[in-house]
Short mmCIF file of C-alpha atoms and ligand atoms in Angstrom, two decimals:
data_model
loop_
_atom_site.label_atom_id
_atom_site.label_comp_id
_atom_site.label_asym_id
_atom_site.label_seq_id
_atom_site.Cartn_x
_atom_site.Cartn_y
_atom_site.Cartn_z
CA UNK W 1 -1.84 -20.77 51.14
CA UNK W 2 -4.90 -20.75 49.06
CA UNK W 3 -4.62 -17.51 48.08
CA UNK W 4 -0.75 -17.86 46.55
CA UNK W 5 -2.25 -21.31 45.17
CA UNK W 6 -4.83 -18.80 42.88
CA UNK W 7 -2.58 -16.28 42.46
CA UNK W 8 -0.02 -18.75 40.59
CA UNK W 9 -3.13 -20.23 38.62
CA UNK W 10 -3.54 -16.95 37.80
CA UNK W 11 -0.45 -16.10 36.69
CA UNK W 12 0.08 -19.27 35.00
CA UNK W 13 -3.10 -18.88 33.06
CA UNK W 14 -2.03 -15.27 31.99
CA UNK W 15 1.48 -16.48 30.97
CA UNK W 16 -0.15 -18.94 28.43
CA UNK W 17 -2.73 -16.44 27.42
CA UNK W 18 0.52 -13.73 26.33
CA UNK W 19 2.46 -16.87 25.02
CA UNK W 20 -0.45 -17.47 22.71
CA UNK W 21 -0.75 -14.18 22.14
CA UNK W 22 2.68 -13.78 21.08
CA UNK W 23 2.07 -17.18 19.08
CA UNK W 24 -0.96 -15.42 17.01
CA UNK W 25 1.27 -12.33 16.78
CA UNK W 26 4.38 -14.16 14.83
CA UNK W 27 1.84 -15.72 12.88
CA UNK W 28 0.11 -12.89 11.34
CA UNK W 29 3.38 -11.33 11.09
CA UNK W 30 5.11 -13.77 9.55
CA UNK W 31 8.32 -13.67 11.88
CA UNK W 32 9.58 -16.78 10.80
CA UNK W 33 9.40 -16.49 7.26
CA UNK W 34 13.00 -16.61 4.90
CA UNK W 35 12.40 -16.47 1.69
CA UNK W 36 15.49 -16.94 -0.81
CA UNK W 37 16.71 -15.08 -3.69
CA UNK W 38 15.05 -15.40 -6.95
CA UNK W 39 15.94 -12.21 -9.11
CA UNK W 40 15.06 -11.39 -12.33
CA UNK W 41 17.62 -10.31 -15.19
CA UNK W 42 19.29 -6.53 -15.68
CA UNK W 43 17.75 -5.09 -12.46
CA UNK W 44 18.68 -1.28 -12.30
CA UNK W 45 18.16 0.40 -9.22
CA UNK W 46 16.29 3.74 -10.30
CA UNK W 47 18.53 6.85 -10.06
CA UNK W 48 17.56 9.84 -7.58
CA UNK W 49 15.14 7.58 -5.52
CA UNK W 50 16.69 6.82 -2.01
CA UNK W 51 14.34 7.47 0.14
CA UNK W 52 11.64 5.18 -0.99
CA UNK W 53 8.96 4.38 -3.53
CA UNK W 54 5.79 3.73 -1.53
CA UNK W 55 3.59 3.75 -4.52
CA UNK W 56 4.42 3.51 -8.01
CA UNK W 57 1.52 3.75 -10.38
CA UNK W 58 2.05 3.53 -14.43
CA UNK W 59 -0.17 5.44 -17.00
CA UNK W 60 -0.62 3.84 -20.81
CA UNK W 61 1.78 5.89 -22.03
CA UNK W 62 4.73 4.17 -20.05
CA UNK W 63 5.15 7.41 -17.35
CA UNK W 64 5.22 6.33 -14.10
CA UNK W 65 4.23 8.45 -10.89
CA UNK W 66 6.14 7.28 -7.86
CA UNK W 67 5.72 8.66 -4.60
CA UNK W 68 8.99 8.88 -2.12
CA UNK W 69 9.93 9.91 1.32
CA UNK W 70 6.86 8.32 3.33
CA UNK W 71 7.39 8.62 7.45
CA UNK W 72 5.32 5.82 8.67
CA UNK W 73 5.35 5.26 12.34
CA UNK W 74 7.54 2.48 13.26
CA UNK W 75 9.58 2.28 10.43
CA UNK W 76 12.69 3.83 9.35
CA UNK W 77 11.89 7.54 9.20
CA UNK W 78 13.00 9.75 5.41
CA UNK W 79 14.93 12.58 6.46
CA UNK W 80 14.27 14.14 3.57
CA UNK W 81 10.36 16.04 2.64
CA UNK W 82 7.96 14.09 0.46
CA UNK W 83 8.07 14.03 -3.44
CA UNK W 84 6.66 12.99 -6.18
CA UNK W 85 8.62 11.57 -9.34
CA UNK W 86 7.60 11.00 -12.54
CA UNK W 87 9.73 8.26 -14.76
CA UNK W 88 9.59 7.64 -18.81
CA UNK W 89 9.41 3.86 -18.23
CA UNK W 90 10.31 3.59 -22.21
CA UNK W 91 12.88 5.79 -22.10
CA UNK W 92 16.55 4.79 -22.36
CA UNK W 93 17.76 6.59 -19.07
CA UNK W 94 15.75 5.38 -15.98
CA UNK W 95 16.22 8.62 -14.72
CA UNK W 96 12.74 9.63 -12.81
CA UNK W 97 12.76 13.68 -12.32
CA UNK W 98 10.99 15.44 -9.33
CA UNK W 99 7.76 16.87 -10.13
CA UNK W 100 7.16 20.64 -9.34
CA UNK W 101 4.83 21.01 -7.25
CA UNK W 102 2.31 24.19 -7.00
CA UNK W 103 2.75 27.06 -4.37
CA UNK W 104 -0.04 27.39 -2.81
CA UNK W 105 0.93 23.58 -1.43
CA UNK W 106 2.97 22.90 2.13
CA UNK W 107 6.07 21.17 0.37
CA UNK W 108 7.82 21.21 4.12
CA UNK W 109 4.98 18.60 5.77
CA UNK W 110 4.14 16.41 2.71
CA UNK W 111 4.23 12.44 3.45
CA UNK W 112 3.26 11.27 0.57
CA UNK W 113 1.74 7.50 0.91
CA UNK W 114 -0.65 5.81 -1.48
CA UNK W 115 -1.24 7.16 -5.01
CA UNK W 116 -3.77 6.91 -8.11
CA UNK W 117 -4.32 8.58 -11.12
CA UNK W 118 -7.66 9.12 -12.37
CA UNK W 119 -7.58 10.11 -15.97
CA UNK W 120 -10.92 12.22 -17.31
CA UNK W 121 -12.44 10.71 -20.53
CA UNK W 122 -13.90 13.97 -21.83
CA UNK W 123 -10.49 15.68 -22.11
CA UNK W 124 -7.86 13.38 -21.11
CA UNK W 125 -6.71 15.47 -18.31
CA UNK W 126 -4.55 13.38 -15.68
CA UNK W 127 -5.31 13.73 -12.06
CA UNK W 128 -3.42 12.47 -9.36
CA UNK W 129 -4.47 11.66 -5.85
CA UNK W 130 -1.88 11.34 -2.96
CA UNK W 131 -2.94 9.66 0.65
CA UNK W 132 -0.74 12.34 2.55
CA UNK W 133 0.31 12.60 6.46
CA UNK W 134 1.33 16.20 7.31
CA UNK W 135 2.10 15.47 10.88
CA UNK W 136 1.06 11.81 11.33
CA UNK W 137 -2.52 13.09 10.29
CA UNK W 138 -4.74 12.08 7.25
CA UNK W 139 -6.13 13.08 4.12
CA UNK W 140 -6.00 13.30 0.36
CA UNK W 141 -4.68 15.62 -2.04
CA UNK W 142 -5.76 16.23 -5.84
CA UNK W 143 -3.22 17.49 -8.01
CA UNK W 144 -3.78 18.03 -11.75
CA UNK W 145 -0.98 17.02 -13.91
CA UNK W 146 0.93 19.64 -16.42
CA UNK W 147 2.72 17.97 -18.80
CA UNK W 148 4.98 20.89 -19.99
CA UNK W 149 7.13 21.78 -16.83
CA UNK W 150 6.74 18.66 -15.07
CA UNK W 151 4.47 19.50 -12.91
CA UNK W 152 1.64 19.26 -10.49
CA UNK W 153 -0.71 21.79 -9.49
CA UNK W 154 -2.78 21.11 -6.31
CA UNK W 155 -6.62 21.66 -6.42
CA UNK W 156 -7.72 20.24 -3.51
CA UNK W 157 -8.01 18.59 -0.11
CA UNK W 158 -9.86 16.23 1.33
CA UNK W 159 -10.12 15.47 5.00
CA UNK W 160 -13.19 13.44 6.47
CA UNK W 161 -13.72 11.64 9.68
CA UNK W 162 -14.47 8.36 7.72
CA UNK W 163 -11.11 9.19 6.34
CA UNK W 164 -9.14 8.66 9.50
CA UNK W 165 -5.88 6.74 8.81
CA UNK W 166 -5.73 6.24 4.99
CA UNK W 167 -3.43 4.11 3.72
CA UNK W 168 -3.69 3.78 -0.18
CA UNK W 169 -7.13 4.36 -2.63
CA UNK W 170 -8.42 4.00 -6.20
CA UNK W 171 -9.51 6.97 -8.15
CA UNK W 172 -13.27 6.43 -9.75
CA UNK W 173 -13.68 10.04 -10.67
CA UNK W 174 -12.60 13.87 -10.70
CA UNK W 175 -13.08 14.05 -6.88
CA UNK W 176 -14.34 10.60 -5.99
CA UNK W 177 -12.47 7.16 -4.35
CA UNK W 178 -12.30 4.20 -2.48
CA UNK W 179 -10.04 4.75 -0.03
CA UNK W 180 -8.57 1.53 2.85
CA UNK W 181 -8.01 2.89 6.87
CA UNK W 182 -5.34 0.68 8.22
CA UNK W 183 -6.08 1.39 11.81
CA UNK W 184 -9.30 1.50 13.78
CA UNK W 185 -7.88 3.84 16.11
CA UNK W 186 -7.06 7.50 15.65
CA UNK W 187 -4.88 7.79 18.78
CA UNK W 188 -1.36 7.36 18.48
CA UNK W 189 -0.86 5.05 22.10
CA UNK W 190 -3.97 2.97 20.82
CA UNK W 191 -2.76 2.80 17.10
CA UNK W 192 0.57 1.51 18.45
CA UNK W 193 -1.46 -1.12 20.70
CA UNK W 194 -3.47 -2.23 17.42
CA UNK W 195 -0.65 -3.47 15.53
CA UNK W 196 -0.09 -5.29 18.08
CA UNK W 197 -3.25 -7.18 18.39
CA UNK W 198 -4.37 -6.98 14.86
CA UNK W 199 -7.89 -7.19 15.38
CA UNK W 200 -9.71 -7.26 11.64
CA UNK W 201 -11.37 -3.39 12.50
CA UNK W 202 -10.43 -1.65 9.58
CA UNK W 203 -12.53 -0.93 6.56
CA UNK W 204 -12.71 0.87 2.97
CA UNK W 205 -14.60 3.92 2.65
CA UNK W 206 -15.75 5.45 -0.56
CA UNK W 207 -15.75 9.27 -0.61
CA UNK W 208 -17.53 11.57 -3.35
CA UNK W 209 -18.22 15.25 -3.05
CA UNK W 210 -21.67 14.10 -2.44
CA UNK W 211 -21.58 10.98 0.00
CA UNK W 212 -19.31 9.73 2.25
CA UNK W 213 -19.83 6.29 3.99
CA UNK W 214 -17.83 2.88 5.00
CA UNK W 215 -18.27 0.53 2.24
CA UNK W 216 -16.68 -2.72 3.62
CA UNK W 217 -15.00 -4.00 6.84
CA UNK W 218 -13.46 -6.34 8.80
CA UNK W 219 -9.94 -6.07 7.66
CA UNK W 220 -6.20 -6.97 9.82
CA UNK W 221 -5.30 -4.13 8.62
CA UNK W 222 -6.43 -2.86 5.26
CA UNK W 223 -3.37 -1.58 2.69
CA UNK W 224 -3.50 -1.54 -1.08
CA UNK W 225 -6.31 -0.90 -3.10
CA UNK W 226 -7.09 -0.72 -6.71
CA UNK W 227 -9.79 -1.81 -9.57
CA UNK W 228 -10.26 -4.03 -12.17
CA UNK W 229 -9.58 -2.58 -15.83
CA UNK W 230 -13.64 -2.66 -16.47
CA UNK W 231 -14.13 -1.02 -13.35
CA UNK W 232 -16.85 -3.75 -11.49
CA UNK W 233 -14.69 -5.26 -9.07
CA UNK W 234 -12.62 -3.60 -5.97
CA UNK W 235 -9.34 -5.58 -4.65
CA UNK W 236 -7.80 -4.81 -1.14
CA UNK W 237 -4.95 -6.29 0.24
CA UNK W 238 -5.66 -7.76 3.49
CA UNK W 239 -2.13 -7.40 4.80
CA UNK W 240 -2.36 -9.23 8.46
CA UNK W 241 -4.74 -11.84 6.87
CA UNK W 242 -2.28 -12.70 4.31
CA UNK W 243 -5.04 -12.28 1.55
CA UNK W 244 -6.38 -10.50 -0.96
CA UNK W 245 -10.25 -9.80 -1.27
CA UNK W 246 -12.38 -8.96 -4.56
CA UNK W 247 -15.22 -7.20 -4.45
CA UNK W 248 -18.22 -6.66 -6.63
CA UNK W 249 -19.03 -2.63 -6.88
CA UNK W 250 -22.19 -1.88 -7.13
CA UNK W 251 -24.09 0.96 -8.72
CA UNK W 252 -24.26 2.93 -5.60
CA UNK W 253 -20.38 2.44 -5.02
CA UNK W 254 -21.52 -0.49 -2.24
CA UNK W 255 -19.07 -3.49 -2.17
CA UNK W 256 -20.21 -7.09 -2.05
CA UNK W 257 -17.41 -9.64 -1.26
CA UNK W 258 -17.10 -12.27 -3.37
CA UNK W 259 -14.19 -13.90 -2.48
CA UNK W 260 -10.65 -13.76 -0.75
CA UNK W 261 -7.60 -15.15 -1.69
CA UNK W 262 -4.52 -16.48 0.47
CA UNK W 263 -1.40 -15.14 -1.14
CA UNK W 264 1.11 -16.40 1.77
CA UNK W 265 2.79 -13.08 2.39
CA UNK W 266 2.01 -10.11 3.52
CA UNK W 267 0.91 -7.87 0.22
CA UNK W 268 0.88 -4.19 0.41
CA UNK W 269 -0.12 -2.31 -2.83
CA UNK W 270 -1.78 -3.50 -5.22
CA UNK W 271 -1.55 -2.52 -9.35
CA UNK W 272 -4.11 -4.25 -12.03
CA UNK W 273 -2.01 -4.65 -15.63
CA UNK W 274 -4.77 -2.84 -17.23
CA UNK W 275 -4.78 -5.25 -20.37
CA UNK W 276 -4.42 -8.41 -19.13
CA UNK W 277 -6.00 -7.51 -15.98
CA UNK W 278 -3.43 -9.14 -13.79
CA UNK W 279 -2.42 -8.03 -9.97
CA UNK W 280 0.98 -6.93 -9.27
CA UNK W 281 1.46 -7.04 -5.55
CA UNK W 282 4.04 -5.97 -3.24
CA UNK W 283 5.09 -7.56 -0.40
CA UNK W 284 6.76 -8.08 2.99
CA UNK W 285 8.46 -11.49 3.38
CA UNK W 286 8.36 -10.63 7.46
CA UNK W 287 6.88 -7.86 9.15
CA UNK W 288 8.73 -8.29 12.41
CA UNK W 289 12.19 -7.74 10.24
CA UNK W 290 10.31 -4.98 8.92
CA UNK W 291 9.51 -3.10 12.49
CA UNK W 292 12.25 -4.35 14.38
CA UNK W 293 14.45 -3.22 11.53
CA UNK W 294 18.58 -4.24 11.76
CA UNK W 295 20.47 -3.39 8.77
CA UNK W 296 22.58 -6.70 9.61
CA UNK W 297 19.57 -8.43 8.88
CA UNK W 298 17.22 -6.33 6.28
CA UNK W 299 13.61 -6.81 5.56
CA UNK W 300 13.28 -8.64 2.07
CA UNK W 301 11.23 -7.85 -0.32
CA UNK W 302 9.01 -9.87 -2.50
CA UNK W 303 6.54 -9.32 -5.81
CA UNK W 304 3.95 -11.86 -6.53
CA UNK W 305 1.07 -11.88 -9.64
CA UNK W 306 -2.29 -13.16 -9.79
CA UNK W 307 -3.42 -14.18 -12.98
CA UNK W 308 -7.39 -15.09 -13.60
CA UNK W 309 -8.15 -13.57 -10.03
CA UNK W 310 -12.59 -14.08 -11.16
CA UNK W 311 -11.82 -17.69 -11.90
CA UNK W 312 -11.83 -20.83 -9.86
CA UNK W 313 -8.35 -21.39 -10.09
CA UNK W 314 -6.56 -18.06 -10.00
CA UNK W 315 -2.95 -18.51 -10.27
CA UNK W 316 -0.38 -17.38 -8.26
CA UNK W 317 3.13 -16.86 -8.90
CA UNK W 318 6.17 -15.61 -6.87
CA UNK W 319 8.11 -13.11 -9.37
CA UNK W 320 11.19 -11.78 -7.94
CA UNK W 321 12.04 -12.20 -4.01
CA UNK W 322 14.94 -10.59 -2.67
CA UNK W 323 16.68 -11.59 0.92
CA UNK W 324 16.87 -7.55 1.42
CA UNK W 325 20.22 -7.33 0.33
CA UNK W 326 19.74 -5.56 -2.78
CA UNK W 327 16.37 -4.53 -2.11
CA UNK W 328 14.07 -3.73 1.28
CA UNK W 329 11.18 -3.63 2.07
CA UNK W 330 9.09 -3.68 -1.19
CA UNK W 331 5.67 -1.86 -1.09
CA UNK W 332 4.52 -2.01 -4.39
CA UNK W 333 4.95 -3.80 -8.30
CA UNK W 334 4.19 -2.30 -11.19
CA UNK W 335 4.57 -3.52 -15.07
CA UNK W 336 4.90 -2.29 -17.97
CA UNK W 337 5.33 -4.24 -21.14
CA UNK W 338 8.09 -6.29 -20.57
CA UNK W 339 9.70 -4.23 -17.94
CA UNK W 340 8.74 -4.39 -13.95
CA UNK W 341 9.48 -1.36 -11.31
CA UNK W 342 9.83 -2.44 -7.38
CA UNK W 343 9.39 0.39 -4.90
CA UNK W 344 10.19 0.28 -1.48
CA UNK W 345 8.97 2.07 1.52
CA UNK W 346 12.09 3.29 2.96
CA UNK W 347 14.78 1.91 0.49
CA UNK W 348 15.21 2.23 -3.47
CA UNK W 349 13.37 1.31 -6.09
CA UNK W 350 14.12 -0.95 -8.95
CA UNK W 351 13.82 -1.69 -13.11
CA UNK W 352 13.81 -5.35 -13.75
CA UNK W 353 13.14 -6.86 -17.27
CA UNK W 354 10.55 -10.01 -16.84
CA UNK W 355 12.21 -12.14 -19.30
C1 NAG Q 1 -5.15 -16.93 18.94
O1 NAG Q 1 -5.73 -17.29 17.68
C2 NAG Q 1 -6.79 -18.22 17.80
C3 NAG Q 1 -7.18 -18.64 16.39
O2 NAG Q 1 -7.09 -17.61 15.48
C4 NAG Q 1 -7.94 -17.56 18.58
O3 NAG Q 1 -9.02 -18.45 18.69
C5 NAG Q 1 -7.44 -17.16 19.97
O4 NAG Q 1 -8.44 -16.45 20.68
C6 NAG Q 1 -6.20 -16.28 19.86
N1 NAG Q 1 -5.64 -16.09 21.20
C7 NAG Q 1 -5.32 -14.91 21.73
C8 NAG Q 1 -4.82 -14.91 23.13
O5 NAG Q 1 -5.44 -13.88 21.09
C1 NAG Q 2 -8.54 -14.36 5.87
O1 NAG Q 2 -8.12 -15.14 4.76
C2 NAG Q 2 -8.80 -16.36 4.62
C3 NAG Q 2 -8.16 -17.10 3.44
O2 NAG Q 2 -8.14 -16.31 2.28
C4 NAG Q 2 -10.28 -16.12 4.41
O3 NAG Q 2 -10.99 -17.33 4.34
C5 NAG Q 2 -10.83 -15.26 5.55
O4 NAG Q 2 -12.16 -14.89 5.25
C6 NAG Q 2 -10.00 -14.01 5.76
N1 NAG Q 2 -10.42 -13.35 7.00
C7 NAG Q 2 -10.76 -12.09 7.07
C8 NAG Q 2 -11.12 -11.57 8.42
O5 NAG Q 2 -10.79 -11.35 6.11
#
């Protein structure tokens, strides 16, 4: 008698512990969250891109770099390779072409993910860094950028141990980044059991030819990264935490947090308007719609900017949100002038005017 009398204690005490566990699960993925439609006027989606537009990044000059065909576990998989497209954002066809890529490159395993462009003062040369996952692995490529052929030619690649399960970085130099891990784990069964529990054991790394080493921690799940337009402070996108932190770089390429701030949704990458120095974020309304995917009822999508992030009162605003009807799953925001692309991780990508 006893004995059944603990064993249903037990069992009732594990049943609330997994009920609160599933509580603290919806919660950091937001499984409850609608959003509604607020669009903005003449949205186009962008021609050629249907396998997704992970990462969009914008140089000065209005050409966009937009990386497509990212297999993620646990999301819809691209059944087409990895590419790269490049899009005259002032231009009057939205028409982004494929870049060439360089042979001595595998085009057949490329899973392209985060991008950044690092362009070099002393001769203006444009270099592009991918996050790729040939296999489900990890590491970056370095391309340089040819402007006549529309191309890239690959240089190098970067694997480290520190850079285990890279999800986006920010260029600082020829061969030098911050990079964010969004996993802990390197093993696929334990990476699968992590988003699950979404324990804050991911970090940001900053690699250079000459020194490697973990630079900050502590994140549910670390995704977008990028820099502020003078180059002193780091932002990450604290997916699972529904934040964003700043950080102060140091000389030595050390973060120091300074502060982090609750955006309500779940942000992915991050781009910094390099003259007003705002953040263009994309994000997931709901990350269960997102993994437990139904086309009946699509992820939504959702781009939010954060003006005067240093000050006291940085404001937030809600830009364009999107039931998933028109557009899922949006990954990233990027703006130029008066004219904003969405990318997606699986789905299109879009060209909406602001005003
Ligand atoms: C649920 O979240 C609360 C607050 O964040 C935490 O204290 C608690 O340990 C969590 N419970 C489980 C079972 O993970
Ligand atoms: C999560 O976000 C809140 C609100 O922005 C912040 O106070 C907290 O430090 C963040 N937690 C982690 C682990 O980053």
């Amino acid at each position: 008698m006893g004995k059944l009398v603990i064993f249903s204690v037990a069992i009732a005490a594990f049943s609330v512990l997994l009920g609160e566990r599933l509580l603290n699960m919806s919660k950091r993925y937001l499984a409850f969250r609608e959003v509604g439609n607020q669009h903005l006027p003449n949205c186009v989606a962008l021609k050629n891109i249907e396998h997704g537009s992970e990462d969009i990044t914008i140089l000065g000059n209005g050409l966009a770099f937009i990386s497509s065909g990212l297999n993620y576990p646990g999301l819809p998989p691209s059944d087409e390779p990895g590419k790269i497209f490049l899009l005259d954002v002032k231009g009057p066809q939205l028409k982004p072409v494929e870049l060439r890529i360089s042979r001595n490159f595998d085009l057949e395993s490329f899973n392209p993910h985060g991008i950044s462009v690092f362009t070099d003062p002393s001769d203006d040369t444009v270099y592009l860094f991918v996050v790729n996952h040939p296999q489900f692995g990890s590491q970056i490529e370095i391309f340089k950028y040819v402007e006549e052929g529309a191309s890239l030619v690959h240089l190098k690649t970067i694997k480290h141990e520190l850079l285990h399960s890279v999800n986006d970085i920010t260029a600082v130099g020829v061969e030098s980044f911050f990079a964010t891990n969004d996993h802990y784990f390197s093993n696929n069964l334990l990476k699968t059991l992590e988003i699950l529990l979404l324990m804050p054991w991911t970090n940001v790394v900053y690699y250079s030819p000459n020194e490697v080493k973990v630079v900050s921690e502590g994140y549910h799940f670390a995704n977008g990264i990028n820099m502020s337009p003078d180059q002193r402070h780091i932002y990450v996108a604290n997916i699972f935490n529904h934040s964003v932190e700043v950080l102060e770089r140091k000389e030595d390429n050390t973060l120091t947090p300074v502060k982090s701030v609750p955006v309500g949704s779940l942000c992915d990458n991050i781009e910094v308007d390099s003259e007003t120095g705002d953040l263009w974020l994309g994000c997931h309304i709901n990350a269960k719609k997102l993994f437990l995917f139904d086309p009946k009822d699509p992820p939504g999508s959702e781009v939010i900017r954060i003006q005067n992030i240093l000050s006291d009162q940085p404001v937030i605003t809600q830009v364009y949100t999107d039931d998933g009807h028109v557009l899922m799953g949006s990954s990233v925001a990027a703006v130029y002038g008066e004219k904003l692309l969405i990318g997606t991780v699986f789905h299109k990508a879009l060209c909406c005017d602001l005003k």
